[in-house]
Short mmCIF file of C-alpha atoms and ligand atoms in Angstrom, two decimals:
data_model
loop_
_atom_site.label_atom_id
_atom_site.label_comp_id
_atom_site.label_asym_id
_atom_site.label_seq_id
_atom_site.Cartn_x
_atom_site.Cartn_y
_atom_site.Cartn_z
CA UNK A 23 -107.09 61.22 -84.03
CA UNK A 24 -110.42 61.74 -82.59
CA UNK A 25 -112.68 59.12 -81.44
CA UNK A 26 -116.33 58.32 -82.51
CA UNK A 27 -117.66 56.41 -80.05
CA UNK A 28 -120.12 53.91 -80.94
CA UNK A 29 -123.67 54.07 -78.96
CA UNK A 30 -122.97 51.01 -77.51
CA UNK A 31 -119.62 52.46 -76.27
CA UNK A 32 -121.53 55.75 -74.68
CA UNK A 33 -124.28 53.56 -72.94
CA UNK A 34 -121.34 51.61 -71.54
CA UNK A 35 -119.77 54.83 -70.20
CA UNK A 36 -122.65 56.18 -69.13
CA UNK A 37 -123.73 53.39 -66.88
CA UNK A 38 -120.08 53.11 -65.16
CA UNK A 39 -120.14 56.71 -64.62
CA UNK A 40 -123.65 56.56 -63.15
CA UNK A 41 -121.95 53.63 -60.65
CA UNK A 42 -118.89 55.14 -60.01
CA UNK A 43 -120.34 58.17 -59.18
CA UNK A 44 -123.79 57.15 -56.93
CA UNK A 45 -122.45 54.28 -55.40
CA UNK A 46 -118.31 54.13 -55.54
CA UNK A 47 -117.78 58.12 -55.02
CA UNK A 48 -119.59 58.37 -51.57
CA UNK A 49 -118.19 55.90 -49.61
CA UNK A 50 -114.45 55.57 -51.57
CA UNK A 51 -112.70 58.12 -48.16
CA UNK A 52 -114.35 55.28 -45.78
CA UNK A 53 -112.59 52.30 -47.81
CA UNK A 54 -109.58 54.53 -48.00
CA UNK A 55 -109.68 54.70 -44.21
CA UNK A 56 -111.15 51.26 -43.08
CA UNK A 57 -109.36 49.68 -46.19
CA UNK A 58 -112.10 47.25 -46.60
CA UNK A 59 -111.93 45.05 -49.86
CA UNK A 60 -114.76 46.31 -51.62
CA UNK A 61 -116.49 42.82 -52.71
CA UNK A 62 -119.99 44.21 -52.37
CA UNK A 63 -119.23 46.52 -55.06
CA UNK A 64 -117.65 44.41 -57.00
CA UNK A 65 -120.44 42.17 -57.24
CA UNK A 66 -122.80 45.17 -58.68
CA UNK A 67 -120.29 45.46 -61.04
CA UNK A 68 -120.70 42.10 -62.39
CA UNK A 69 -124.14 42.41 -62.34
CA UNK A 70 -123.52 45.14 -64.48
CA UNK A 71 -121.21 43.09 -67.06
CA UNK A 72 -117.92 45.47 -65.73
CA UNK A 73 -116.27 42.03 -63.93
CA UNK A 74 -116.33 39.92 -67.81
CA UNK A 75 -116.38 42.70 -69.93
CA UNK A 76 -114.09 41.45 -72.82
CA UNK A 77 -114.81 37.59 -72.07
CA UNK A 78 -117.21 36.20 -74.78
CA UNK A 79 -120.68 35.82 -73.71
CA UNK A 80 -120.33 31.69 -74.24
CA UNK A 81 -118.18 32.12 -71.23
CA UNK A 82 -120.95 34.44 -69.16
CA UNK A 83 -119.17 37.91 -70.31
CA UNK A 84 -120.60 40.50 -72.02
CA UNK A 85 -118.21 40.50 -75.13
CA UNK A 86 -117.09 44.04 -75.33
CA UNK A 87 -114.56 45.61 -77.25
CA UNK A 88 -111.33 47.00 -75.29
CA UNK A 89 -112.32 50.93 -76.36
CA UNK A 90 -115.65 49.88 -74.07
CA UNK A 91 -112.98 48.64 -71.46
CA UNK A 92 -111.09 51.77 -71.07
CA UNK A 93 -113.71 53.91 -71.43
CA UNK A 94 -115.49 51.94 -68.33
CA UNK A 95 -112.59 51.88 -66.00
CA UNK A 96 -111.99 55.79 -66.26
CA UNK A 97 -115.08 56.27 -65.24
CA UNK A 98 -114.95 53.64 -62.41
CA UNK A 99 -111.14 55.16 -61.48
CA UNK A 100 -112.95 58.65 -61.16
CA UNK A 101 -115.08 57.25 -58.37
CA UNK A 102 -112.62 54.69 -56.49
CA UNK A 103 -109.45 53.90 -57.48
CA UNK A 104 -109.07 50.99 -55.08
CA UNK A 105 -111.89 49.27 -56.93
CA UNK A 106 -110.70 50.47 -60.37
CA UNK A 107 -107.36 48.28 -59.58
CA UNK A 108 -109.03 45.48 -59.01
CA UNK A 109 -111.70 45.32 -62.05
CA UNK A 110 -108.29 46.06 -63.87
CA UNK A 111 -106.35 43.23 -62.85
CA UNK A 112 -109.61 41.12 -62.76
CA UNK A 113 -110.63 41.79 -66.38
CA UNK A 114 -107.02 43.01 -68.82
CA UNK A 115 -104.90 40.46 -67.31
CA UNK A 116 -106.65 37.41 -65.78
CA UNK A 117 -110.07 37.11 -67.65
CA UNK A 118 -107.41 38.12 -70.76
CA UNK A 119 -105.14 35.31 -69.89
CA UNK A 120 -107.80 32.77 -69.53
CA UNK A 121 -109.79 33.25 -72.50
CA UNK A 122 -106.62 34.09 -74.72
CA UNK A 123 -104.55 30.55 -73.45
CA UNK A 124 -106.93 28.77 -71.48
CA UNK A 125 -108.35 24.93 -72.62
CA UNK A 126 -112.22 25.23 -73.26
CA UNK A 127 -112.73 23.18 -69.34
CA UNK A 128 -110.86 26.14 -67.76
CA UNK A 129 -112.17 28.73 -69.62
CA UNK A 130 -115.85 26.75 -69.10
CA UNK A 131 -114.48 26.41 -65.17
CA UNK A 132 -113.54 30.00 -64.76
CA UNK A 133 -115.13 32.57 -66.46
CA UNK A 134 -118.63 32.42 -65.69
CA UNK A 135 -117.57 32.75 -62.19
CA UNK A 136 -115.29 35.87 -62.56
CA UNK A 137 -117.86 37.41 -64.79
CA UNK A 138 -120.34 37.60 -62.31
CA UNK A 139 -117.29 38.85 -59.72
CA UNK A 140 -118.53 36.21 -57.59
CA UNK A 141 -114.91 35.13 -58.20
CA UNK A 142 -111.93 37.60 -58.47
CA UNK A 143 -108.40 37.15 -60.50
CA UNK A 144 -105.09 38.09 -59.08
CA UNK A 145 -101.83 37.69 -60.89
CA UNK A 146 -98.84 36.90 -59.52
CA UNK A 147 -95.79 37.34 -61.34
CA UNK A 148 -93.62 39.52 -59.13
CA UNK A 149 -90.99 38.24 -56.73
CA UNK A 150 -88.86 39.57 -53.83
CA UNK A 151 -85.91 39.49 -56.10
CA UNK A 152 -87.49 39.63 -59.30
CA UNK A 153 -89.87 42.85 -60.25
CA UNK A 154 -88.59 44.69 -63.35
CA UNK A 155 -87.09 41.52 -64.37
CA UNK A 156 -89.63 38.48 -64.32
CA UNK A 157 -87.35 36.63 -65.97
CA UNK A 158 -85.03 36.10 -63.08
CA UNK A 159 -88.05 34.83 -61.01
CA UNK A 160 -87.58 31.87 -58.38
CA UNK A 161 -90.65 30.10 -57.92
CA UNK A 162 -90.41 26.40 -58.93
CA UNK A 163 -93.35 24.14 -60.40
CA UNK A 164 -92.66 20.46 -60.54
CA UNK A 165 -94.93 18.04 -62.36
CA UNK A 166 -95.22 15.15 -59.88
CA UNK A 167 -98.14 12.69 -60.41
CA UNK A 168 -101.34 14.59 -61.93
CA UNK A 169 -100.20 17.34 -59.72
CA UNK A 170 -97.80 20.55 -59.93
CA UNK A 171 -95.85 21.49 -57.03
CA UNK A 172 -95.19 24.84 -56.90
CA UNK A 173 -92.53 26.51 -54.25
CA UNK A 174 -91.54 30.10 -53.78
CA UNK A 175 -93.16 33.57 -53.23
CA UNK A 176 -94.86 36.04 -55.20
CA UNK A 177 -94.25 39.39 -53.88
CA UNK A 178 -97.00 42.76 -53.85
CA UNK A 179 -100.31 40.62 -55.72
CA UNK A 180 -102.83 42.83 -55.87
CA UNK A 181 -105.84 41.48 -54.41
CA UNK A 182 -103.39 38.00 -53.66
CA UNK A 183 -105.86 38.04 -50.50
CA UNK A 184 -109.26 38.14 -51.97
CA UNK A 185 -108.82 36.06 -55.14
CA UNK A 186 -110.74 33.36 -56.01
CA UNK A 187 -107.98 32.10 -58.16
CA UNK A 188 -104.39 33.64 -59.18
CA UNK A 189 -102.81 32.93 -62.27
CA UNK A 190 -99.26 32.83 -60.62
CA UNK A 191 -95.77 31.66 -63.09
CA UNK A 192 -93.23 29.50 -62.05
CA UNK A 193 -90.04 28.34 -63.42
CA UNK A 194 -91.26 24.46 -64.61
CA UNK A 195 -87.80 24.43 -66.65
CA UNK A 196 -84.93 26.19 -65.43
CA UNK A 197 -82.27 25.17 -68.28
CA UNK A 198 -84.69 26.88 -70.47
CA UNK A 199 -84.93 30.51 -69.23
CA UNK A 200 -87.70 32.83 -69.46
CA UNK A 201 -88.71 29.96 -72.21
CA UNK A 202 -89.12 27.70 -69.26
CA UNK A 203 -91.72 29.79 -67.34
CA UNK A 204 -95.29 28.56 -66.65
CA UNK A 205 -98.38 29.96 -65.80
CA UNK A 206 -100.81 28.09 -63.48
CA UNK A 207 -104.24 28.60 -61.96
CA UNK A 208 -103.82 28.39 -58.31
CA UNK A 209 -108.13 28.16 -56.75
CA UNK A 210 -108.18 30.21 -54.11
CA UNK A 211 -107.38 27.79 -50.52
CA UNK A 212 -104.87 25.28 -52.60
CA UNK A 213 -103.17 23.31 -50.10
CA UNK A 214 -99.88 24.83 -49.08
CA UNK A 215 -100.74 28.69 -50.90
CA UNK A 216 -100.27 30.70 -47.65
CA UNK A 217 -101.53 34.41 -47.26
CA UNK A 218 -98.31 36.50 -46.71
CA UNK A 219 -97.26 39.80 -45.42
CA UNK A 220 -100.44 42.05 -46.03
CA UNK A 221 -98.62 45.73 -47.41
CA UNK A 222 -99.67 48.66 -45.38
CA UNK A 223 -99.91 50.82 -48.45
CA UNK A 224 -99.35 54.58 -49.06
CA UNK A 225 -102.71 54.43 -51.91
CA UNK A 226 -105.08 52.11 -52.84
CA UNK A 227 -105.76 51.06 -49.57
CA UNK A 228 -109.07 49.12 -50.09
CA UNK A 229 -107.27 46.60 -52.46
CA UNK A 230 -105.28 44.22 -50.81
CA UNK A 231 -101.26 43.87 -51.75
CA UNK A 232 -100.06 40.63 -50.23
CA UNK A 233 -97.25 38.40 -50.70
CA UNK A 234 -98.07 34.94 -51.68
CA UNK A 235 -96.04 32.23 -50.12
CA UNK A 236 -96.18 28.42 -51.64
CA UNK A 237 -95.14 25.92 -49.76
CA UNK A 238 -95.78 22.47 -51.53
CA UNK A 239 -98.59 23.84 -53.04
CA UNK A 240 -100.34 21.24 -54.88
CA UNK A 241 -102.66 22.02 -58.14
CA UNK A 242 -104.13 19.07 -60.58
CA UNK A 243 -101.70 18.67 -63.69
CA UNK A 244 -104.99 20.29 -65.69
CA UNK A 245 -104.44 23.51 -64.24
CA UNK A 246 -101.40 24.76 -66.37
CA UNK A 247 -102.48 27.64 -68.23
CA UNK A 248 -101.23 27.69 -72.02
CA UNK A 249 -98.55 25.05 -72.65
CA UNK A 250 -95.43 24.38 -70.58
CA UNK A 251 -92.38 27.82 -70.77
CA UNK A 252 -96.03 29.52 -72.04
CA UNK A 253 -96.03 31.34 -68.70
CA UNK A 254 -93.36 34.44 -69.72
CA UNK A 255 -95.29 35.15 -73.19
CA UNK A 256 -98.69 35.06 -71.29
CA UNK A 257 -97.46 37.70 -68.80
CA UNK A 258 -95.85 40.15 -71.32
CA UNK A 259 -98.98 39.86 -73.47
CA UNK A 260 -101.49 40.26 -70.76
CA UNK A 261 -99.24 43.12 -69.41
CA UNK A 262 -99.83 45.17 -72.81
CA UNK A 263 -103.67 45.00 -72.53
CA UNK A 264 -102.73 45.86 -68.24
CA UNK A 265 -101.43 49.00 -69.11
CA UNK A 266 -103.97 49.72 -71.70
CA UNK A 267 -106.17 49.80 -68.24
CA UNK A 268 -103.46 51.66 -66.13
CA UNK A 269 -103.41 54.37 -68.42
CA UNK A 270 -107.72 54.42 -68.18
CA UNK A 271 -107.37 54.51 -64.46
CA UNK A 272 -104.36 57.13 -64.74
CA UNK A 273 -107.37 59.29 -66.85
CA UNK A 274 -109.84 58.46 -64.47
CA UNK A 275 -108.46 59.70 -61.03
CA UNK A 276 -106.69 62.83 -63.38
CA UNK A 277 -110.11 63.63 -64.53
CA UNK A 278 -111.66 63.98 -61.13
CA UNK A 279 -108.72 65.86 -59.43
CA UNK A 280 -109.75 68.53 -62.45
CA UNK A 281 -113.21 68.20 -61.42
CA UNK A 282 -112.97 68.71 -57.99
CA UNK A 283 -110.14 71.51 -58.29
CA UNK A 284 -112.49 73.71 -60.78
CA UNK A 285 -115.24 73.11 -58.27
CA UNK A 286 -113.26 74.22 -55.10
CA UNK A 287 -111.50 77.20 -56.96
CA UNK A 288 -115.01 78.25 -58.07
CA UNK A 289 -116.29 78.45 -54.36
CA UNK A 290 -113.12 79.15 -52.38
CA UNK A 291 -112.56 83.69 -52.26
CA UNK A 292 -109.85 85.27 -51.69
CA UNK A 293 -109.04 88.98 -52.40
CA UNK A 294 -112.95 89.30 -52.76
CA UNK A 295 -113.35 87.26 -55.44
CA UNK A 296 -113.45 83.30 -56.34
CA UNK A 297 -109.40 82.17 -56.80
CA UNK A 298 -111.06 80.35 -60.27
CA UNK A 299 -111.17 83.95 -61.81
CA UNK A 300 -106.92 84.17 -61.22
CA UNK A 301 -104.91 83.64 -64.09
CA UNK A 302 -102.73 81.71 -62.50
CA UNK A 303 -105.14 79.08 -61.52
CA UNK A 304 -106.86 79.04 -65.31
CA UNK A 305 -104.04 78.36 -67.28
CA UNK A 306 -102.79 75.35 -64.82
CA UNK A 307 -106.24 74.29 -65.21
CA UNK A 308 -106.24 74.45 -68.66
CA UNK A 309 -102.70 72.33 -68.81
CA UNK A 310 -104.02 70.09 -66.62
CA UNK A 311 -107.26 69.44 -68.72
CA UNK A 312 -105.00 69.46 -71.68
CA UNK A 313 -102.49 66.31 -70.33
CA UNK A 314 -105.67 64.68 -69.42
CA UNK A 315 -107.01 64.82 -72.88
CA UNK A 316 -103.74 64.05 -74.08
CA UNK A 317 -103.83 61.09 -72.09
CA UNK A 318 -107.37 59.81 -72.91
CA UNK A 319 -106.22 59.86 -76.81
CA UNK A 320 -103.33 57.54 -75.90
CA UNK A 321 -105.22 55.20 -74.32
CA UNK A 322 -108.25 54.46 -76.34
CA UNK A 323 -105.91 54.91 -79.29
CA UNK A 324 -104.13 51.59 -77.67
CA UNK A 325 -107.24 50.56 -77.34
CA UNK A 326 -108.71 50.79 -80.68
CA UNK A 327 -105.66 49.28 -82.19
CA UNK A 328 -105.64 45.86 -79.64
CA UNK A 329 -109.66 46.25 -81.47
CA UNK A 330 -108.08 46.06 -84.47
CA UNK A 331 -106.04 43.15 -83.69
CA UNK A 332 -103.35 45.24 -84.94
CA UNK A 333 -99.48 45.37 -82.63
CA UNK A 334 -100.34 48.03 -79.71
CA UNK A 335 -97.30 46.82 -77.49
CA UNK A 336 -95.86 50.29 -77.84
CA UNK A 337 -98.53 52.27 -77.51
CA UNK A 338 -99.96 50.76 -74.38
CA UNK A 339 -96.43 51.07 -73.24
CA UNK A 340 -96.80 54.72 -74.39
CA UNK A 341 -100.13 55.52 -72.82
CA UNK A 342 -99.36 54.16 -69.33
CA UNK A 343 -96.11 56.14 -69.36
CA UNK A 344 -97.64 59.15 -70.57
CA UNK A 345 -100.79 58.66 -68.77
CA UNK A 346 -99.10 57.37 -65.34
CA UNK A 347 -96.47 60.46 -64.85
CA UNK A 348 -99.31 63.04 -65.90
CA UNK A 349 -101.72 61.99 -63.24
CA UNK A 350 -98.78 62.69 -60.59
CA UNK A 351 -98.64 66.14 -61.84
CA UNK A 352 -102.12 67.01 -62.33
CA UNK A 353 -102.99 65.63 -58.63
CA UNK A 354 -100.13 67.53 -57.23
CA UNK A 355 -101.76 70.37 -58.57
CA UNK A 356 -105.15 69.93 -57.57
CA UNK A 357 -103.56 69.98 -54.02
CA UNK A 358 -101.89 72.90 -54.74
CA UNK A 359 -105.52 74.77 -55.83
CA UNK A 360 -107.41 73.75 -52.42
CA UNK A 361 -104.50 75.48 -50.59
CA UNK A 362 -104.12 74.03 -47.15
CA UNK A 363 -107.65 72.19 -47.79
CA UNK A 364 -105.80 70.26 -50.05
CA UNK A 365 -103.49 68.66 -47.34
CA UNK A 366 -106.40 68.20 -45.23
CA UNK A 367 -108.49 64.26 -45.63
CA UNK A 368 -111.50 66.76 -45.63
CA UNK A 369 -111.40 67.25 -49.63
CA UNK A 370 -110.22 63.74 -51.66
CA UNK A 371 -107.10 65.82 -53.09
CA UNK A 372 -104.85 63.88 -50.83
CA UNK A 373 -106.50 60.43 -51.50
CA UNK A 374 -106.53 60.84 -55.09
CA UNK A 375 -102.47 61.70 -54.87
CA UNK A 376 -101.54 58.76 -52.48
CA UNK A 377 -103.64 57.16 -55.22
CA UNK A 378 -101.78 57.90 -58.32
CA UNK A 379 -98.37 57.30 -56.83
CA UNK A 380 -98.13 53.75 -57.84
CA UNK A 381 -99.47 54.49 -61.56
CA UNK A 382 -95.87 54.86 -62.67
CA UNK A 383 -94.69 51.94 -60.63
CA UNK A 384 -96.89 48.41 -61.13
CA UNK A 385 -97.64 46.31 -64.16
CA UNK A 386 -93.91 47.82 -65.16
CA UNK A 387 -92.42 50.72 -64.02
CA UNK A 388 -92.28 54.26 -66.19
CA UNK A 389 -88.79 53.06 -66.94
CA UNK A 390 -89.83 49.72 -68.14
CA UNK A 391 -92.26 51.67 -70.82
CA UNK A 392 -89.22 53.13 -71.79
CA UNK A 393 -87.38 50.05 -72.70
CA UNK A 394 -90.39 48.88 -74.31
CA UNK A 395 -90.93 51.71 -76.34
CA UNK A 396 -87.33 52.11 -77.16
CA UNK A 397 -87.13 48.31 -78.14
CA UNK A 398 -89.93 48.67 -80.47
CA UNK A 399 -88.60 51.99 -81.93
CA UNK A 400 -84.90 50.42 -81.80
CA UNK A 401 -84.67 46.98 -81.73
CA UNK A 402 -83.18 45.30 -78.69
CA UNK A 403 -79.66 46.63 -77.30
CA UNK A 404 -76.85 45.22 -78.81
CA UNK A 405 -75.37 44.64 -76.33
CA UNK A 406 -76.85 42.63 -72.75
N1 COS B 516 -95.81 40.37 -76.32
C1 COS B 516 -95.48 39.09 -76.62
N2 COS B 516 -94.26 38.59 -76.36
C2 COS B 516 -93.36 39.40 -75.78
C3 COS B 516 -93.65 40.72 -75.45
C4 COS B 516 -94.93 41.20 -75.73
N3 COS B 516 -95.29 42.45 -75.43
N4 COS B 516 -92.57 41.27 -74.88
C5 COS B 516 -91.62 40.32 -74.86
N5 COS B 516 -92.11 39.19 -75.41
C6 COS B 516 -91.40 37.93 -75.62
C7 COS B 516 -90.30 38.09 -76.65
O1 COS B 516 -90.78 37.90 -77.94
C8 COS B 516 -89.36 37.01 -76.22
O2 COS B 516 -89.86 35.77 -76.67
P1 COS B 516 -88.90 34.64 -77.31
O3 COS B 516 -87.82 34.38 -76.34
O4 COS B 516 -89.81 33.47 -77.52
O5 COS B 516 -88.39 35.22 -78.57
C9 COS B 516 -89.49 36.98 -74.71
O6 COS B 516 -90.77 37.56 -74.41
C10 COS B 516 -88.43 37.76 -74.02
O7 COS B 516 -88.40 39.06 -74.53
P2 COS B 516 -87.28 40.10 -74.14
O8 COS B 516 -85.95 39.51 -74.40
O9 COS B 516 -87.61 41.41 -74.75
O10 COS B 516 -87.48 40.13 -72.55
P3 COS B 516 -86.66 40.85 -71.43
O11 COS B 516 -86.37 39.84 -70.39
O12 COS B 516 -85.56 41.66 -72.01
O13 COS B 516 -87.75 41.83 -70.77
C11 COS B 516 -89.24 43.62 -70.47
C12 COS B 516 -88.52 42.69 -71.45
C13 COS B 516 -88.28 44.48 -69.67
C14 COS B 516 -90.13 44.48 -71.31
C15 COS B 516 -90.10 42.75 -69.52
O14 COS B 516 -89.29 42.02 -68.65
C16 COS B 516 -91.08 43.54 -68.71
O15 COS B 516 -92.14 43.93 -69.19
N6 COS B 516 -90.76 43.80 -67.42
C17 COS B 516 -91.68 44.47 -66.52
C18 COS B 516 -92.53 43.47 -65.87
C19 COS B 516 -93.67 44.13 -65.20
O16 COS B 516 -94.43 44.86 -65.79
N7 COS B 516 -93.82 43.81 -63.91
C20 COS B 516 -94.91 44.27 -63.17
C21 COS B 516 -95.63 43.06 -62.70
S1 COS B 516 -97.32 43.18 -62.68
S2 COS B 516 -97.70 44.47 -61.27
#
């Protein structure tokens, strides 16, 4: 299937490209090293429209299509990955959530705000004990008064630290199952949400990984998101269009370990000439640019079908997996091209690794696409 893009679509591309690479690219080792949340950056980007890309334009977005989406956060994944994780988060699953389930007053209280990236989303789903399985999560919300009372811990929220409000789920009906999960917006500084255990993290060090810790933490009865038990359907739905983006920023950091492997093998001599004219280096090159490609179908083919409004569960499920595992393997070898300059922090080979290793892990693991994919092509088990 190839892809027309629309002119809107290449303008869109173009500009994140233009940011990622003159103001994201230069300075992405620093943040790697100082790990410093990059909220300057992130308010460019909403001047730029990247922070409310798919929210309406009633709600202060700038309306775009998901295609638009993907095709930004490549680019933006090319230059930083640290900051691509967060726009991800920010826009596929919370911005998603909110304008998909959210009342007109929270959409009206919440959007503007993140569009601009004055105000950024985490989501908080995860648990100690419950990570594969959210369904076996802990966290209790109690309706007492006009307030909920939610108690428990959220466990690895990206950017749990820096949000201006997390969309965290909590069991509000325990007889009920995963059918008695809720979703609720928890403002940044809610009385009794408590900043946890800060992960020292092998990647994506500039994006804070915290665990959130609520302790009698008390949100007006207004700010359930969806109806009451919504909270499990919200979070598998907003975790289709989340890998949609995983699989972008998979492309993104893949697409710049080719890149900068071509242009080191191009300089770099050895046997009196430059290792790019080896065989043995072309070919990998050529797999490499051939998974990425590969990859970049899958995901704007997900994509174009969530455009469509047509099902795309599967193949977002498909395009992270596929997208997630290649990226290990095409970094690996752009290590493997710079020779020991590829160990060294000197080049961004070894960032762009550490990077990648968590593609296959968060917003479901490379095993979890699996069951997805196999439910879809199968049915569920028949036996549980
Ligand atoms: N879209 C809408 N609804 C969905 C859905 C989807 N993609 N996937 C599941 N559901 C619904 C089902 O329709 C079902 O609803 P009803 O009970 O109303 O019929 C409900 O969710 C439960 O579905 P299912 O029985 O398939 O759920 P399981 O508990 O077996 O779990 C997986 C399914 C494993 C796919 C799910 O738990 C999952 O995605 N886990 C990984 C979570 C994850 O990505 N964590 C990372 C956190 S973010 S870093």
């Amino acid at each position: 299937m190839a892809f027309v893009l629309t002119e809107e679509q290449v303008m869109i591309q173009t500009l994140a490209r233009d940011f990622a690479r003159e103001v994201l690219m230069p300075t992405a080792a620093q943040r790697d090293r100082t790990k410093e949340f990059p909220r300057d950056n992130l308010l460019k980007m909403g001047e730029l429209g990247f922070m409310g890309m798919m929210v309406p334009p009633t709600y202060g977005g700038v309306g775009l299509d998901t295609m638009s989406y993907a095709l930004a956060l490549s680019e933006i994944a090319y230059g930083c990955a640290s900051t691509a994780v967060v726009m991800s988060v920010h826009n596929s699953i919370c911005c998603e959530a909110i304008n998909r389930f959210g009342s007109d007053e929270q959409k009206q209280d919440w959007l503007p705000q993140m569009a601009t990236g004055e105000c950024i989303g985490a989501f908080a789903l995860t648990e100690p004990g419950a990570g594969s399985d959210p369904s076996a999560q802990r966290m209790r919300a109690e309706l007492k008064g006009d307030e909920w009372v939610l108690n428990g811990s959220k466990q690895f929220i990206t950017t749990g630290q820096n949000a201006g409000v997390t969309i965290a789920t909590a069991v509000s009906d325990k007889a009920k199952g995963h059918r008695g999960i809720s979703a609720f917006l928890v403002p940044q500084g809610a009385p009794g949400l408590i900043i946890g255990k800060v992960e020292d993290k092998l990647g994506l060090r500039a994006s804070d990984t915290v665990q959130l810790i609520f302790e009698d933490c008390r949100i007006p009865a207004g700010n359930l998101l969806g109806k009451p038990g919504m909270g499990f359907k919200i979070a598998m739905v907003c975790l289709d269009g989340g890998r949609i983006g995983i699989s972008a920023q998979s492309v993104g950091v893949a697409t710049a370990c080719l890149d900068e492997a071509i242009a080191f093998t191009k300089e770099r001599e050895q046997f009196g000439r430059p290792v790019s004219d080896f065989q043995g280096l072309r070919w990998k090159m050529a797999d490499m640019a051939t998974q990425i490609e590969a990859a970049r179908m899958m995901c704007l083919n997900a994509a174009s079908l969530k455009d469509q409004n047509k099902p795309y569960s599967m193949q977002a499920s498909m395009a992270k997996l596929f997208a997630s595992e290649m990226v290990q393997q095409v970094a690996g070898q752009a290590i493997q091209m710079h020779g020991g300059y590829g160990f060294s922090t000197e080049y961004d080979a070894e960032r762009h690794y550490r990077d990648a290793r968590v593609f296959t892990i968060y917003e479901g693991t490379s095993e979890i696409q699996r069951i997805v994919i196999s439910n879809n092509l199968l049915g569920p088990p028949t036996t549980r």
